[in-house]
mmCIF file of C-alpha atoms in Angstrom:
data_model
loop_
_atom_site.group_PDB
_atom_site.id
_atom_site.type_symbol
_atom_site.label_atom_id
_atom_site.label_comp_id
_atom_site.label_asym_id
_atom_site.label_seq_id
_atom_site.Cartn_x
_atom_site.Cartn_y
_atom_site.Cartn_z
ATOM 1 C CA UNK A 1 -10.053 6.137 22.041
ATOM 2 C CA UNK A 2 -12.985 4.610 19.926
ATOM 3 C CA UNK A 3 -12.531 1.143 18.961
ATOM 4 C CA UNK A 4 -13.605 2.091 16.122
ATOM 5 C CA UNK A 5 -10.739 4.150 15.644
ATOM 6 C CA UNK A 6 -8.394 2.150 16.991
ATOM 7 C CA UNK A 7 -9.682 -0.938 14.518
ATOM 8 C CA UNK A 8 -9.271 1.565 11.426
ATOM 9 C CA UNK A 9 -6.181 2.689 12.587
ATOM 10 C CA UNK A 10 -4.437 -1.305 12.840
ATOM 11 C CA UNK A 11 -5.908 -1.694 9.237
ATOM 12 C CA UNK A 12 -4.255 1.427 8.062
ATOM 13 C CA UNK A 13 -0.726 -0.326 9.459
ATOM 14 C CA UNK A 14 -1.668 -3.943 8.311
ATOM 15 C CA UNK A 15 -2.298 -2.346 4.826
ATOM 16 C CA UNK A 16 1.562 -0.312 4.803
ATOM 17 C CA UNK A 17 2.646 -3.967 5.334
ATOM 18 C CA UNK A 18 0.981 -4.758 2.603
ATOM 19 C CA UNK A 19 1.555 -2.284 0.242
ATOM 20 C CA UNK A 20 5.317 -2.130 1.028
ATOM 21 C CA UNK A 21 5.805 -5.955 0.515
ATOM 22 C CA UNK A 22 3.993 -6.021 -2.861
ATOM 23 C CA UNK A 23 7.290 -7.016 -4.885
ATOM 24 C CA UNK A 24 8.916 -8.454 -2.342
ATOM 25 C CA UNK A 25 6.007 -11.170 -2.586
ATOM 26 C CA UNK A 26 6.570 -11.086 -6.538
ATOM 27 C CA UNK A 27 10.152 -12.072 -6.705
ATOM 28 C CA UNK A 28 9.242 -14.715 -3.969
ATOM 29 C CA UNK A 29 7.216 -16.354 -7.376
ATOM 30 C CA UNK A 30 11.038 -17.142 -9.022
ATOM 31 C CA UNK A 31 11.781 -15.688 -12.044
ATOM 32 C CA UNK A 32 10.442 -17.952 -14.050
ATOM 33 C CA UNK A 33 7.086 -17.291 -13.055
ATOM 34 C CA UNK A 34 7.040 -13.427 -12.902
ATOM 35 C CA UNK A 35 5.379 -12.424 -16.146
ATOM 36 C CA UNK A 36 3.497 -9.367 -17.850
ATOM 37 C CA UNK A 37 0.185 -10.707 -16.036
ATOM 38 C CA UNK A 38 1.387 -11.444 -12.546
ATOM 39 C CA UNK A 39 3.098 -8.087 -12.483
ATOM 40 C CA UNK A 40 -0.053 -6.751 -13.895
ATOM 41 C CA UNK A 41 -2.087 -8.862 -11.525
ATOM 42 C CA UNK A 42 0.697 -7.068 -8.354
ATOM 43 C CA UNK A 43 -0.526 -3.317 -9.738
ATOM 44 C CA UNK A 44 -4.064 -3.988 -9.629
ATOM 45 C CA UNK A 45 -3.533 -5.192 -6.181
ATOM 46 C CA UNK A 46 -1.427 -2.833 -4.894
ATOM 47 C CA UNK A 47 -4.207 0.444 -6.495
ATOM 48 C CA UNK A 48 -6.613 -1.595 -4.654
ATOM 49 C CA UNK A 49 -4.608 -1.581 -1.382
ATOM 50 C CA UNK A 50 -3.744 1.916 -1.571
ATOM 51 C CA UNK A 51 -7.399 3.038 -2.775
ATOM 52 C CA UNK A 52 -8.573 1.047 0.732
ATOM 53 C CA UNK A 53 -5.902 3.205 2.322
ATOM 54 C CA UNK A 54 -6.729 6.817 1.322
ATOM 55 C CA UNK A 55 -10.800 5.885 2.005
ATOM 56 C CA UNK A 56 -9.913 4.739 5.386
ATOM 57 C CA UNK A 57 -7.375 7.725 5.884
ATOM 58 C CA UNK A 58 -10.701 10.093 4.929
ATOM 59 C CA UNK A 59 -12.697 8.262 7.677
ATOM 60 C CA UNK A 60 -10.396 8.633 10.511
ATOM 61 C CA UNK A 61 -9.616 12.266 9.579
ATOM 62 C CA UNK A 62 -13.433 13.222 9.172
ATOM 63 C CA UNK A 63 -14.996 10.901 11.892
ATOM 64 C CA UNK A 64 -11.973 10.554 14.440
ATOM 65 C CA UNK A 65 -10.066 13.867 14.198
ATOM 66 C CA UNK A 66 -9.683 14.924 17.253
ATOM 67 C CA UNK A 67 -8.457 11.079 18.623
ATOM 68 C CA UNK A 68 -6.072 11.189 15.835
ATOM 69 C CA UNK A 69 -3.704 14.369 17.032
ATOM 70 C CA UNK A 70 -3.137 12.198 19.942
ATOM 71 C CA UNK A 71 -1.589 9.055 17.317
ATOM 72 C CA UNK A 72 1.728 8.233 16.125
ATOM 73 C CA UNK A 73 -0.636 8.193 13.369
ATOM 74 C CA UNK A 74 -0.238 11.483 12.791
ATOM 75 C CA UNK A 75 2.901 12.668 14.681
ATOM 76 C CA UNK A 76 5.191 10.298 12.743
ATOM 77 C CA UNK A 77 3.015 11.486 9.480
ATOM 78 C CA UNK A 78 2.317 7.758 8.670
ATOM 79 C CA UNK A 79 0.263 8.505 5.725
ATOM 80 C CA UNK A 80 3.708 9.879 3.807
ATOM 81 C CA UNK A 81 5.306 7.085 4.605
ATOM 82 C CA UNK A 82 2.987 4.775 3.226
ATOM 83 C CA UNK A 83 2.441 6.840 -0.101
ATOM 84 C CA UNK A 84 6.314 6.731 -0.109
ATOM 85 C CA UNK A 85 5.959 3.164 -0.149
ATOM 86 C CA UNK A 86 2.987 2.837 -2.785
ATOM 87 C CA UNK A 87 5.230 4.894 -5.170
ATOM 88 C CA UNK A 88 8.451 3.096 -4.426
ATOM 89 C CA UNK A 89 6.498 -0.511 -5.176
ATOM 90 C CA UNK A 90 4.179 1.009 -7.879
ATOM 91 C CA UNK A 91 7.760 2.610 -10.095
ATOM 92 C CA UNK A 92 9.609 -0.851 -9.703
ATOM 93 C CA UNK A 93 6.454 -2.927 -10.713
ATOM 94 C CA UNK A 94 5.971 -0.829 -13.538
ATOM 95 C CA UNK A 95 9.876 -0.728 -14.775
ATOM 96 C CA UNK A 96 9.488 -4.466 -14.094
ATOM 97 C CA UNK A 97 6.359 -4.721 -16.384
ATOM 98 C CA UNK A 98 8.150 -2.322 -19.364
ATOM 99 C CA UNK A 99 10.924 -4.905 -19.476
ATOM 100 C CA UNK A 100 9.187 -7.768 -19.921
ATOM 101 C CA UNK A 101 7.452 -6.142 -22.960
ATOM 102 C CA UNK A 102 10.463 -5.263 -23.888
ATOM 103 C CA UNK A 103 11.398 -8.899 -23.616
ATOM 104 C CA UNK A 104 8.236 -10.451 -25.261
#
């Protein structure tokens, strides 16, 4: 397979990592310091990580297509696991965020 290919695909898995340890990384903050603008600050991140996703996804299915059937990459359908994830983190940061308004 392409390095290239192989490169995009290991960014594609470091991002799930990221992406699925968004609030995870927020609650390691304490509670006293998670506020409107850090969970803000964690949803602007995490669109970022998940925009950086779906371009790289396009890549490897328009430039490395016929590597890819070959990938767990595909076989385990990683990419619905990792949108499972983004809308898992994105729900909680954004319940989190409506309570603290709530709160203010």
């Amino acid at each position: 397979m392409e390095l290239k290919c192989e490169g995009l695909l290991q960014e594609q898995r470091d991002l799930y990592g990221r992406i699925s340890r968004v609030v995870e990384n927020l609650r390691k903050l304490g509670q006293a310091n998670i506020t409107q603008g850090a969970v803000q600050s964690r949803l602007t991140l995490l669109d970022k990580y998940w925009s950086r996703f779906e371009e790289q996804h396009t890549i490897l299915r328009t430039e490395h297509k016929d590597a890819l059937k070959q990938q767990d990459y595909t076989k385990s359908d990683f990419v619905s696991k990792v949108e499972e994830a983004y809308q898992d983190q994105k729900s909680t940061l954004l319940d989190l965020a409506a309570r603290l308004s709530k709160q203010s």
